[in-house]
Amino acid sequence: MADKLFIFDTTLRDGEQSPGASMTKDEKLRIARQLERMRVDVIEAGFAASSNGDFEAVKAIAEVIRESTVCSLARANDRDIARAAEALKGAARSRIHTFIATSELHMEKKLRMTRDQVLEQARLAVRFARNLTDDVEFSPEDGYRSDMDFLARVVEAVIAEGARTINIPDTVGYAIPELYGNFIKTLRERVPNADKAVWSVHCHNDLGMAVANSLAGVMIGGARQVECTINGLGERAGNCSLEEVVMALKTRRDYFGLDVGIDATQIVPASRMVSQTTGFVVQPNKAVVGANAFAHASGIHQDGVLKARDTYEIMRAEDVGWAANKIVLGKLSGRNAFKQRLQELGIALESEADVNAAFLRFKDLADRKNDIFDEDILALVMDEAVAHDSEHYHLLSLAQRSETGERPHASIVFSAGGVEHRAESDGNGPVDATLRAIESKVESGAEMLLYSVNAITGGSTESQGEVTVRLQHAGRIVNGVGADPDIVVASAKAYLSALNKLQSKNERVAAQG
Ligand code: KIV
Ligand code: ZN
């Protein structure tokens, strides 16, 4: 029988640490359900002690997820670990993932602790966590840049205390595949009780090698858990991307010889959900989930694929879920069909009133757009969730005028804390005029770092435009996302959504601070 390789998804924890990618509890729940549908082995749902918001999100996920193990990160101290255990109480299967830095640089400059102090704290943390749950994972942060002898002592000690998974992070994305694989191999050889734990890899993508490093950790190092995120979401250049690592293992099973339990047909829906939720757009040429990943533009390739698919295709688009991009509903679809599609997409609206409100928006959209795709439904429900969460700013109406040779002008009506505001402005273009009009009332002082428009379902101008706006203010970065067939309206929604996020006070402790 082939070995099993465990997939540990950290989109909701390490992925969310990406500036602007923070998600609400409901958004996290929706993604967690999708990860479970994909049959991910472990879902790292958050870092419970970092904020009340994260605690509530981990708790909510622990209470609904039944198949996957739900995990919370915790620094190596009793308070963090107790908080993680508390949040995980309702889980069918739970894991506490505790960590402390072990590289000289981190211990000296960041922690200001000696080697012996770090070793003792790691040991006590795992002992404490094991009193609260059987399933404990330990990570030596910046493990790959740590001294091998010291790291081996720490790892041996935490395994003796009962850590079942040992994860070796390449925290700063410094590794090279062969070197990282050998590092893990040597470390396992040096740790006398190495066989008492599952070894895990956790690679960041600063040099673009997170997937290659993870796979080397598996093949050379003997790791049997890969930590990864959907779309490779994560701080800086991101984490190892789940879809790439999983499809490498499945497509080249002849080489890897390992079983992965993932239902790959759920990959593209998961990718879309994460990108729509966070506003982190997937590049068209991204492996597996990019819009062009299965598009054959050159005549020679098209001809070949028509004659025999495997001339130019190593994976089938439908096997990773591209078939999900189908017309699902239209103008004549009724409330029941809409409700059923919500269920199939794993979207649980809280009450019948919410379903009714979402259905009205759906009807409104179907009047303006012939074919409604899953992505449209997701965008619409996300809009509805925003309105339902009674966000501070909310778009009421927008009119704008642009004409060749004239300076564009916008008039907007929006509510702020329930009070209606009207504003007007000129601008370089209709979007600029609209955002200036909003700012003339709000005076947020935020700096815009990014503005981007994408067609939600690609392919045609009939698609809804999805706009992402990234704002920075007072040291915080947030992404706002808005969708509408009219891209100026989508821009106003995205801008107001970003302002709403700047308003929210859910500050968190940095996971690696
Ligand atoms: O990259 C890292 O070191 C981490 C740890 C907290 C596991 O994310
Ligand atoms: Zn990380």
mmCIF file with all atom_site columns, N, CA and C in Angstrom, residues 111-176:
data_model
loop_
_atom_site.group_PDB
_atom_site.id
_atom_site.type_symbol
_atom_site.label_atom_id
_atom_site.label_alt_id
_atom_site.label_comp_id
_atom_site.label_asym_id
_atom_site.label_entity_id
_atom_site.label_seq_id
_atom_site.pdbx_PDB_ins_code
_atom_site.Cartn_x
_atom_site.Cartn_y
_atom_site.Cartn_z
_atom_site.occupancy
_atom_site.B_iso_or_equiv
_atom_site.pdbx_formal_charge
_atom_site.auth_seq_id
_atom_site.auth_comp_id
_atom_site.auth_asym_id
_atom_site.auth_atom_id
_atom_site.pdbx_PDB_model_num
ATOM 1   N N  . LEU A 1 111 ? 13.313 37.253 19.889 1.00 0.00 ? 111 LEU A N  1
ATOM 2   C CA . LEU A 1 111 ? 12.836 36.718 21.172 1.00 0.00 ? 111 LEU A CA 1
ATOM 3   C C  . LEU A 1 111 ? 13.691 37.188 22.348 1.00 0.00 ? 111 LEU A C  1
ATOM 4   N N  . ARG A 1 112 ? 14.947 37.525 22.068 1.00 0.00 ? 112 ARG A N  1
ATOM 5   C CA . ARG A 1 112 ? 15.928 37.839 23.122 1.00 0.00 ? 112 ARG A CA 1
ATOM 6   C C  . ARG A 1 112 ? 15.956 36.723 24.181 1.00 0.00 ? 112 ARG A C  1
ATOM 7   N N  . MET A 1 113 ? 16.108 35.526 23.673 1.00 0.00 ? 113 MET A N  1
ATOM 8   C CA . MET A 1 113 ? 16.168 34.354 24.551 1.00 0.00 ? 113 MET A CA 1
ATOM 9   C C  . MET A 1 113 ? 17.392 33.526 24.194 1.00 0.00 ? 113 MET A C  1
ATOM 10  N N  . THR A 1 114 ? 17.891 32.772 25.192 1.00 0.00 ? 114 THR A N  1
ATOM 11  C CA . THR A 1 114 ? 19.023 31.885 24.926 1.00 0.00 ? 114 THR A CA 1
ATOM 12  C C  . THR A 1 114 ? 18.485 30.573 24.344 1.00 0.00 ? 114 THR A C  1
ATOM 13  N N  . ARG A 1 115 ? 19.395 29.766 23.842 1.00 0.00 ? 115 ARG A N  1
ATOM 14  C CA . ARG A 1 115 ? 19.006 28.447 23.319 1.00 0.00 ? 115 ARG A CA 1
ATOM 15  C C  . ARG A 1 115 ? 18.294 27.624 24.395 1.00 0.00 ? 115 ARG A C  1
ATOM 16  N N  . ASP A 1 116 ? 18.885 27.622 25.602 1.00 0.00 ? 116 ASP A N  1
ATOM 17  C CA . ASP A 1 116 ? 18.288 26.783 26.652 1.00 0.00 ? 116 ASP A CA 1
ATOM 18  C C  . ASP A 1 116 ? 16.882 27.244 27.002 1.00 0.00 ? 116 ASP A C  1
ATOM 19  N N  . GLN A 1 117 ? 16.690 28.574 27.005 1.00 0.00 ? 117 GLN A N  1
ATOM 20  C CA . GLN A 1 117 ? 15.346 29.077 27.313 1.00 0.00 ? 117 GLN A CA 1
ATOM 21  C C  . GLN A 1 117 ? 14.332 28.655 26.244 1.00 0.00 ? 117 GLN A C  1
ATOM 22  N N  . VAL A 1 118 ? 14.758 28.749 24.983 1.00 0.00 ? 118 VAL A N  1
ATOM 23  C CA . VAL A 1 118 ? 13.851 28.362 23.881 1.00 0.00 ? 118 VAL A CA 1
ATOM 24  C C  . VAL A 1 118 ? 13.530 26.872 23.978 1.00 0.00 ? 118 VAL A C  1
ATOM 25  N N  . LEU A 1 119 ? 14.563 26.070 24.227 1.00 0.00 ? 119 LEU A N  1
ATOM 26  C CA . LEU A 1 119 ? 14.348 24.617 24.333 1.00 0.00 ? 119 LEU A CA 1
ATOM 27  C C  . LEU A 1 119 ? 13.345 24.312 25.444 1.00 0.00 ? 119 LEU A C  1
ATOM 28  N N  . GLU A 1 120 ? 13.518 24.964 26.582 1.00 0.00 ? 120 GLU A N  1
ATOM 29  C CA . GLU A 1 120 ? 12.631 24.712 27.721 1.00 0.00 ? 120 GLU A CA 1
ATOM 30  C C  . GLU A 1 120 ? 11.209 25.177 27.416 1.00 0.00 ? 120 GLU A C  1
ATOM 31  N N  . GLN A 1 121 ? 11.098 26.347 26.772 1.00 0.00 ? 121 GLN A N  1
ATOM 32  C CA . GLN A 1 121 ? 9.744  26.856 26.480 1.00 0.00 ? 121 GLN A CA 1
ATOM 33  C C  . GLN A 1 121 ? 9.015  25.958 25.476 1.00 0.00 ? 121 GLN A C  1
ATOM 34  N N  . ALA A 1 122 ? 9.751  25.452 24.510 1.00 0.00 ? 122 ALA A N  1
ATOM 35  C CA . ALA A 1 122 ? 9.151  24.544 23.517 1.00 0.00 ? 122 ALA A CA 1
ATOM 36  C C  . ALA A 1 122 ? 8.651  23.283 24.213 1.00 0.00 ? 122 ALA A C  1
ATOM 37  N N  . ARG A 1 123 ? 9.498  22.748 25.083 1.00 0.00 ? 123 ARG A N  1
ATOM 38  C CA . ARG A 1 123 ? 9.159  21.510 25.799 1.00 0.00 ? 123 ARG A CA 1
ATOM 39  C C  . ARG A 1 123 ? 7.900  21.717 26.669 1.00 0.00 ? 123 ARG A C  1
ATOM 40  N N  . LEU A 1 124 ? 7.888  22.828 27.428 1.00 0.00 ? 124 LEU A N  1
ATOM 41  C CA . LEU A 1 124 ? 6.757  23.073 28.332 1.00 0.00 ? 124 LEU A CA 1
ATOM 42  C C  . LEU A 1 124 ? 5.471  23.333 27.547 1.00 0.00 ? 124 LEU A C  1
ATOM 43  N N  . ALA A 1 125 ? 5.625  24.021 26.407 1.00 0.00 ? 125 ALA A N  1
ATOM 44  C CA . ALA A 1 125 ? 4.433  24.334 25.596 1.00 0.00 ? 125 ALA A CA 1
ATOM 45  C C  . ALA A 1 125 ? 3.789  23.050 25.084 1.00 0.00 ? 125 ALA A C  1
ATOM 46  N N  . VAL A 1 126 ? 4.617  22.146 24.578 1.00 0.00 ? 126 VAL A N  1
ATOM 47  C CA . VAL A 1 126 ? 4.061  20.894 24.037 1.00 0.00 ? 126 VAL A CA 1
ATOM 48  C C  . VAL A 1 126 ? 3.459  20.069 25.187 1.00 0.00 ? 126 VAL A C  1
ATOM 49  N N  . ARG A 1 127 ? 4.133  20.073 26.332 1.00 0.00 ? 127 ARG A N  1
ATOM 50  C CA . ARG A 1 127 ? 3.588  19.321 27.475 1.00 0.00 ? 127 ARG A CA 1
ATOM 51  C C  . ARG A 1 127 ? 2.205  19.871 27.855 1.00 0.00 ? 127 ARG A C  1
ATOM 52  N N  . PHE A 1 128 ? 2.116  21.194 27.923 1.00 0.00 ? 128 PHE A N  1
ATOM 53  C CA . PHE A 1 128 ? 0.844  21.831 28.290 1.00 0.00 ? 128 PHE A CA 1
ATOM 54  C C  . PHE A 1 128 ? -0.235 21.516 27.247 1.00 0.00 ? 128 PHE A C  1
ATOM 55  N N  . ALA A 1 129 ? 0.131  21.628 25.971 1.00 0.00 ? 129 ALA A N  1
ATOM 56  C CA . ALA A 1 129 ? -0.847 21.369 24.898 1.00 0.00 ? 129 ALA A CA 1
ATOM 57  C C  . ALA A 1 129 ? -1.317 19.917 24.931 1.00 0.00 ? 129 ALA A C  1
ATOM 58  N N  . ARG A 1 130 ? -0.392 19.001 25.217 1.00 0.00 ? 130 ARG A N  1
ATOM 59  C CA . ARG A 1 130 ? -0.772 17.578 25.258 1.00 0.00 ? 130 ARG A CA 1
ATOM 60  C C  . ARG A 1 130 ? -1.749 17.265 26.396 1.00 0.00 ? 130 ARG A C  1
ATOM 61  N N  . ASN A 1 131 ? -1.737 18.130 27.447 1.00 0.00 ? 131 ASN A N  1
ATOM 62  C CA . ASN A 1 131 ? -2.741 17.937 28.503 1.00 0.00 ? 131 ASN A CA 1
ATOM 63  C C  . ASN A 1 131 ? -4.130 18.324 28.027 1.00 0.00 ? 131 ASN A C  1
ATOM 64  N N  . LEU A 1 132 ? -4.186 19.092 26.936 1.00 0.00 ? 132 LEU A N  1
ATOM 65  C CA . LEU A 1 132 ? -5.479 19.598 26.468 1.00 0.00 ? 132 LEU A CA 1
ATOM 66  C C  . LEU A 1 132 ? -5.989 18.843 25.244 1.00 0.00 ? 132 LEU A C  1
ATOM 67  N N  . THR A 1 133 ? -5.111 18.271 24.466 1.00 0.00 ? 133 THR A N  1
ATOM 68  C CA . THR A 1 133 ? -5.505 17.498 23.276 1.00 0.00 ? 133 THR A CA 1
ATOM 69  C C  . THR A 1 133 ? -4.418 16.484 22.921 1.00 0.00 ? 133 THR A C  1
ATOM 70  N N  . ASP A 1 134 ? -4.823 15.429 22.232 1.00 0.00 ? 134 ASP A N  1
ATOM 71  C CA . ASP A 1 134 ? -3.847 14.392 21.826 1.00 0.00 ? 134 ASP A CA 1
ATOM 72  C C  . ASP A 1 134 ? -3.021 14.828 20.627 1.00 0.00 ? 134 ASP A C  1
ATOM 73  N N  . ASP A 1 135 ? -3.641 15.684 19.800 1.00 0.00 ? 135 ASP A N  1
ATOM 74  C CA . ASP A 1 135 ? -3.016 15.985 18.513 1.00 0.00 ? 135 ASP A CA 1
ATOM 75  C C  . ASP A 1 135 ? -2.293 17.337 18.579 1.00 0.00 ? 135 ASP A C  1
ATOM 76  N N  . VAL A 1 136 ? -0.979 17.269 18.751 1.00 0.00 ? 136 VAL A N  1
ATOM 77  C CA . VAL A 1 136 ? -0.182 18.501 18.885 1.00 0.00 ? 136 VAL A CA 1
ATOM 78  C C  . VAL A 1 136 ? 0.884  18.530 17.787 1.00 0.00 ? 136 VAL A C  1
ATOM 79  N N  . GLU A 1 137 ? 0.939  19.677 17.113 1.00 0.00 ? 137 GLU A N  1
ATOM 80  C CA . GLU A 1 137 ? 1.992  19.884 16.102 1.00 0.00 ? 137 GLU A CA 1
ATOM 81  C C  . GLU A 1 137 ? 2.952  20.935 16.638 1.00 0.00 ? 137 GLU A C  1
ATOM 82  N N  . PHE A 1 138 ? 4.228  20.732 16.380 1.00 0.00 ? 138 PHE A N  1
ATOM 83  C CA . PHE A 1 138 ? 5.224  21.728 16.793 1.00 0.00 ? 138 PHE A CA 1
ATOM 84  C C  . PHE A 1 138 ? 5.999  22.233 15.577 1.00 0.00 ? 138 PHE A C  1
ATOM 85  N N  . SER A 1 139 ? 6.171  23.570 15.525 1.00 0.00 ? 139 SER A N  1
ATOM 86  C CA . SER A 1 139 ? 6.994  24.163 14.463 1.00 0.00 ? 139 SER A CA 1
ATOM 87  C C  . SER A 1 139 ? 8.120  24.995 15.060 1.00 0.00 ? 139 SER A C  1
ATOM 88  N N  . PRO A 1 140 ? 9.368  24.694 14.701 1.00 0.00 ? 140 PRO A N  1
ATOM 89  C CA . PRO A 1 140 ? 10.462 25.602 15.041 1.00 0.00 ? 140 PRO A CA 1
ATOM 90  C C  . PRO A 1 140 ? 10.468 26.695 13.965 1.00 0.00 ? 140 PRO A C  1
ATOM 91  N N  . GLU A 1 141 ? 9.996  27.877 14.319 1.00 0.00 ? 141 GLU A N  1
ATOM 92  C CA . GLU A 1 141 ? 9.908  28.935 13.301 1.00 0.00 ? 141 GLU A CA 1
ATOM 93  C C  . GLU A 1 141 ? 11.310 29.270 12.778 1.00 0.00 ? 141 GLU A C  1
ATOM 94  N N  . ASP A 1 142 ? 11.398 29.573 11.503 1.00 0.00 ? 142 ASP A N  1
ATOM 95  C CA . ASP A 1 142 ? 12.687 29.808 10.826 1.00 0.00 ? 142 ASP A CA 1
ATOM 96  C C  . ASP A 1 142 ? 13.577 28.569 10.964 1.00 0.00 ? 142 ASP A C  1
ATOM 97  N N  . GLY A 1 143 ? 12.896 27.409 11.034 1.00 0.00 ? 143 GLY A N  1
ATOM 98  C CA . GLY A 1 143 ? 13.594 26.137 11.248 1.00 0.00 ? 143 GLY A CA 1
ATOM 99  C C  . GLY A 1 143 ? 14.706 25.884 10.247 1.00 0.00 ? 143 GLY A C  1
ATOM 100 N N  . TYR A 1 144 ? 14.442 26.220 8.972  1.00 0.00 ? 144 TYR A N  1
ATOM 101 C CA . TYR A 1 144 ? 15.436 25.907 7.941  1.00 0.00 ? 144 TYR A CA 1
ATOM 102 C C  . TYR A 1 144 ? 16.740 26.696 8.127  1.00 0.00 ? 144 TYR A C  1
ATOM 103 N N  . ARG A 1 145 ? 16.661 27.880 8.790  1.00 0.00 ? 145 ARG A N  1
ATOM 104 C CA . ARG A 1 145 ? 17.889 28.656 9.017  1.00 0.00 ? 145 ARG A CA 1
ATOM 105 C C  . ARG A 1 145 ? 18.435 28.415 10.433 1.00 0.00 ? 145 ARG A C  1
ATOM 106 N N  . SER A 1 146 ? 17.989 27.347 11.068 1.00 0.00 ? 146 SER A N  1
ATOM 107 C CA . SER A 1 146 ? 18.449 27.071 12.440 1.00 0.00 ? 146 SER A CA 1
ATOM 108 C C  . SER A 1 146 ? 19.649 26.130 12.420 1.00 0.00 ? 146 SER A C  1
ATOM 109 N N  . ASP A 1 147 ? 20.397 26.181 13.500 1.00 0.00 ? 147 ASP A N  1
ATOM 110 C CA . ASP A 1 147 ? 21.543 25.282 13.630 1.00 0.00 ? 147 ASP A CA 1
ATOM 111 C C  . ASP A 1 147 ? 21.033 23.839 13.783 1.00 0.00 ? 147 ASP A C  1
ATOM 112 N N  . MET A 1 148 ? 21.572 22.961 12.960 1.00 0.00 ? 148 MET A N  1
ATOM 113 C CA . MET A 1 148 ? 21.057 21.587 12.899 1.00 0.00 ? 148 MET A CA 1
ATOM 114 C C  . MET A 1 148 ? 21.119 20.869 14.257 1.00 0.00 ? 148 MET A C  1
ATOM 115 N N  . ASP A 1 149 ? 22.252 21.020 14.982 1.00 0.00 ? 149 ASP A N  1
ATOM 116 C CA . ASP A 1 149 ? 22.381 20.301 16.262 1.00 0.00 ? 149 ASP A CA 1
ATOM 117 C C  . ASP A 1 149 ? 21.358 20.784 17.272 1.00 0.00 ? 149 ASP A C  1
ATOM 118 N N  . PHE A 1 150 ? 21.222 22.102 17.334 1.00 0.00 ? 150 PHE A N  1
ATOM 119 C CA . PHE A 1 150 ? 20.262 22.659 18.293 1.00 0.00 ? 150 PHE A CA 1
ATOM 120 C C  . PHE A 1 150 ? 18.835 22.239 17.906 1.00 0.00 ? 150 PHE A C  1
ATOM 121 N N  . LEU A 1 151 ? 18.540 22.346 16.616 1.00 0.00 ? 151 LEU A N  1
ATOM 122 C CA . LEU A 1 151 ? 17.196 21.993 16.141 1.00 0.00 ? 151 LEU A CA 1
ATOM 123 C C  . LEU A 1 151 ? 16.885 20.529 16.487 1.00 0.00 ? 151 LEU A C  1
ATOM 124 N N  . ALA A 1 152 ? 17.871 19.674 16.296 1.00 0.00 ? 152 ALA A N  1
ATOM 125 C CA . ALA A 1 152 ? 17.656 18.245 16.595 1.00 0.00 ? 152 ALA A CA 1
ATOM 126 C C  . ALA A 1 152 ? 17.336 18.055 18.075 1.00 0.00 ? 152 ALA A C  1
ATOM 127 N N  . ARG A 1 153 ? 18.009 18.821 18.947 1.00 0.00 ? 153 ARG A N  1
ATOM 128 C CA . ARG A 1 153 ? 17.731 18.704 20.402 1.00 0.00 ? 153 ARG A CA 1
ATOM 129 C C  . ARG A 1 153 ? 16.305 19.153 20.715 1.00 0.00 ? 153 ARG A C  1
ATOM 130 N N  . VAL A 1 154 ? 15.893 20.270 20.076 1.00 0.00 ? 154 VAL A N  1
ATOM 131 C CA . VAL A 1 154 ? 14.538 20.787 20.338 1.00 0.00 ? 154 VAL A CA 1
ATOM 132 C C  . VAL A 1 154 ? 13.504 19.771 19.857 1.00 0.00 ? 154 VAL A C  1
ATOM 133 N N  . VAL A 1 155 ? 13.702 19.284 18.653 1.00 0.00 ? 155 VAL A N  1
ATOM 134 C CA . VAL A 1 155 ? 12.714 18.371 18.071 1.00 0.00 ? 155 VAL A CA 1
ATOM 135 C C  . VAL A 1 155 ? 12.634 17.069 18.883 1.00 0.00 ? 155 VAL A C  1
ATOM 136 N N  . GLU A 1 156 ? 13.797 16.558 19.285 1.00 0.00 ? 156 GLU A N  1
ATOM 137 C CA . GLU A 1 156 ? 13.785 15.333 20.099 1.00 0.00 ? 156 GLU A CA 1
ATOM 138 C C  . GLU A 1 156 ? 12.991 15.580 21.396 1.00 0.00 ? 156 GLU A C  1
ATOM 139 N N  . ALA A 1 157 ? 13.205 16.750 21.996 1.00 0.00 ? 157 ALA A N  1
ATOM 140 C CA . ALA A 1 157 ? 12.524 17.057 23.269 1.00 0.00 ? 157 ALA A CA 1
ATOM 141 C C  . ALA A 1 157 ? 11.015 17.165 23.087 1.00 0.00 ? 157 ALA A C  1
ATOM 142 N N  . VAL A 1 158 ? 10.573 17.828 22.024 1.00 0.00 ? 158 VAL A N  1
ATOM 143 C CA . VAL A 1 158 ? 9.113  18.006 21.882 1.00 0.00 ? 158 VAL A CA 1
ATOM 144 C C  . VAL A 1 158 ? 8.429  16.695 21.468 1.00 0.00 ? 158 VAL A C  1
ATOM 145 N N  . ILE A 1 159 ? 9.145  15.853 20.736 1.00 0.00 ? 159 ILE A N  1
ATOM 146 C CA . ILE A 1 159 ? 8.538  14.543 20.411 1.00 0.00 ? 159 ILE A CA 1
ATOM 147 C C  . ILE A 1 159 ? 8.402  13.737 21.715 1.00 0.00 ? 159 ILE A C  1
ATOM 148 N N  . ALA A 1 160 ? 9.420  13.823 22.555 1.00 0.00 ? 160 ALA A N  1
ATOM 149 C CA . ALA A 1 160 ? 9.353  13.099 23.839 1.00 0.00 ? 160 ALA A CA 1
ATOM 150 C C  . ALA A 1 160 ? 8.182  13.608 24.678 1.00 0.00 ? 160 ALA A C  1
ATOM 151 N N  . GLU A 1 161 ? 7.819  14.877 24.512 1.00 0.00 ? 161 GLU A N  1
ATOM 152 C CA . GLU A 1 161 ? 6.677  15.439 25.257 1.00 0.00 ? 161 GLU A CA 1
ATOM 153 C C  . GLU A 1 161 ? 5.346  15.085 24.595 1.00 0.00 ? 161 GLU A C  1
ATOM 154 N N  . GLY A 1 162 ? 5.396  14.501 23.410 1.00 0.00 ? 162 GLY A N  1
ATOM 155 C CA . GLY A 1 162 ? 4.147  14.043 22.791 1.00 0.00 ? 162 GLY A CA 1
ATOM 156 C C  . GLY A 1 162 ? 3.721  14.754 21.522 1.00 0.00 ? 162 GLY A C  1
ATOM 157 N N  . ALA A 1 163 ? 4.587  15.606 20.942 1.00 0.00 ? 163 ALA A N  1
ATOM 158 C CA . ALA A 1 163 ? 4.212  16.232 19.661 1.00 0.00 ? 163 ALA A CA 1
ATOM 159 C C  . ALA A 1 163 ? 4.119  15.132 18.603 1.00 0.00 ? 163 ALA A C  1
ATOM 160 N N  . ARG A 1 164 ? 3.006  15.132 17.871 1.00 0.00 ? 164 ARG A N  1
ATOM 161 C CA . ARG A 1 164 ? 2.809  14.067 16.878 1.00 0.00 ? 164 ARG A CA 1
ATOM 162 C C  . ARG A 1 164 ? 3.225  14.472 15.478 1.00 0.00 ? 164 ARG A C  1
ATOM 163 N N  . THR A 1 165 ? 3.268  15.796 15.250 1.00 0.00 ? 165 THR A N  1
ATOM 164 C CA . THR A 1 165 ? 3.688  16.284 13.932 1.00 0.00 ? 165 THR A CA 1
ATOM 165 C C  . THR A 1 165 ? 4.805  17.299 14.146 1.00 0.00 ? 165 THR A C  1
ATOM 166 N N  . ILE A 1 166 ? 5.861  17.147 13.367 1.00 0.00 ? 166 ILE A N  1
ATOM 167 C CA . ILE A 1 166 ? 6.979  18.095 13.418 1.00 0.00 ? 166 ILE A CA 1
ATOM 168 C C  . ILE A 1 166 ? 7.049  18.775 12.064 1.00 0.00 ? 166 ILE A C  1
ATOM 169 N N  . ASN A 1 167 ? 6.851  20.094 12.113 1.00 0.00 ? 167 ASN A N  1
ATOM 170 C CA . ASN A 1 167 ? 6.804  20.872 10.874 1.00 0.00 ? 167 ASN A CA 1
ATOM 171 C C  . ASN A 1 167 ? 8.052  21.739 10.786 1.00 0.00 ? 167 ASN A C  1
ATOM 172 N N  . ILE A 1 168 ? 8.741  21.675 9.652  1.00 0.00 ? 168 ILE A N  1
ATOM 173 C CA . ILE A 1 168 ? 9.990  22.451 9.530  1.00 0.00 ? 168 ILE A CA 1
ATOM 174 C C  . ILE A 1 168 ? 9.764  23.603 8.542  1.00 0.00 ? 168 ILE A C  1
ATOM 175 N N  . PRO A 1 169 ? 9.472  24.807 9.066  1.00 0.00 ? 169 PRO A N  1
ATOM 176 C CA . PRO A 1 169 ? 9.174  25.911 8.158  1.00 0.00 ? 169 PRO A CA 1
ATOM 177 C C  . PRO A 1 169 ? 10.423 26.520 7.517  1.00 0.00 ? 169 PRO A C  1
ATOM 178 N N  . ASP A 1 170 ? 10.265 26.837 6.244  1.00 0.00 ? 170 ASP A N  1
ATOM 179 C CA . ASP A 1 170 ? 11.221 27.731 5.590  1.00 0.00 ? 170 ASP A CA 1
ATOM 180 C C  . ASP A 1 170 ? 10.511 29.089 5.615  1.00 0.00 ? 170 ASP A C  1
ATOM 181 N N  . THR A 1 171 ? 10.559 29.712 6.772  1.00 0.00 ? 171 THR A N  1
ATOM 182 C CA . THR A 1 171 ? 9.744  30.896 7.067  1.00 0.00 ? 171 THR A CA 1
ATOM 183 C C  . THR A 1 171 ? 9.973  32.041 6.089  1.00 0.00 ? 171 THR A C  1
ATOM 184 N N  . VAL A 1 172 ? 11.217 32.192 5.628  1.00 0.00 ? 172 VAL A N  1
ATOM 185 C CA . VAL A 1 172 ? 11.537 33.352 4.792  1.00 0.00 ? 172 VAL A CA 1
ATOM 186 C C  . VAL A 1 172 ? 11.746 32.976 3.320  1.00 0.00 ? 172 VAL A C  1
ATOM 187 N N  . GLY A 1 173 ? 11.432 31.737 2.969  1.00 0.00 ? 173 GLY A N  1
ATOM 188 C CA . GLY A 1 173 ? 11.523 31.319 1.564  1.00 0.00 ? 173 GLY A CA 1
ATOM 189 C C  . GLY A 1 173 ? 12.933 31.323 1.016  1.00 0.00 ? 173 GLY A C  1
ATOM 190 N N  . TYR A 1 174 ? 13.893 30.853 1.834  1.00 0.00 ? 174 TYR A N  1
ATOM 191 C CA . TYR A 1 174 ? 15.315 30.919 1.501  1.00 0.00 ? 174 TYR A CA 1
ATOM 192 C C  . TYR A 1 174 ? 15.834 29.611 0.907  1.00 0.00 ? 174 TYR A C  1
ATOM 193 N N  . ALA A 1 175 ? 15.045 28.558 1.036  1.00 0.00 ? 175 ALA A N  1
ATOM 194 C CA . ALA A 1 175 ? 15.533 27.212 0.697  1.00 0.00 ? 175 ALA A CA 1
ATOM 195 C C  . ALA A 1 175 ? 15.654 26.967 -0.804 1.00 0.00 ? 175 ALA A C  1
ATOM 196 N N  . ILE A 1 176 ? 16.444 25.940 -1.126 1.00 0.00 ? 176 ILE A N  1
ATOM 197 C CA . ILE A 1 176 ? 16.624 25.431 -2.492 1.00 0.00 ? 176 ILE A CA 1
ATOM 198 C C  . ILE A 1 176 ? 16.192 23.959 -2.407 1.00 0.00 ? 176 ILE A C  1
#
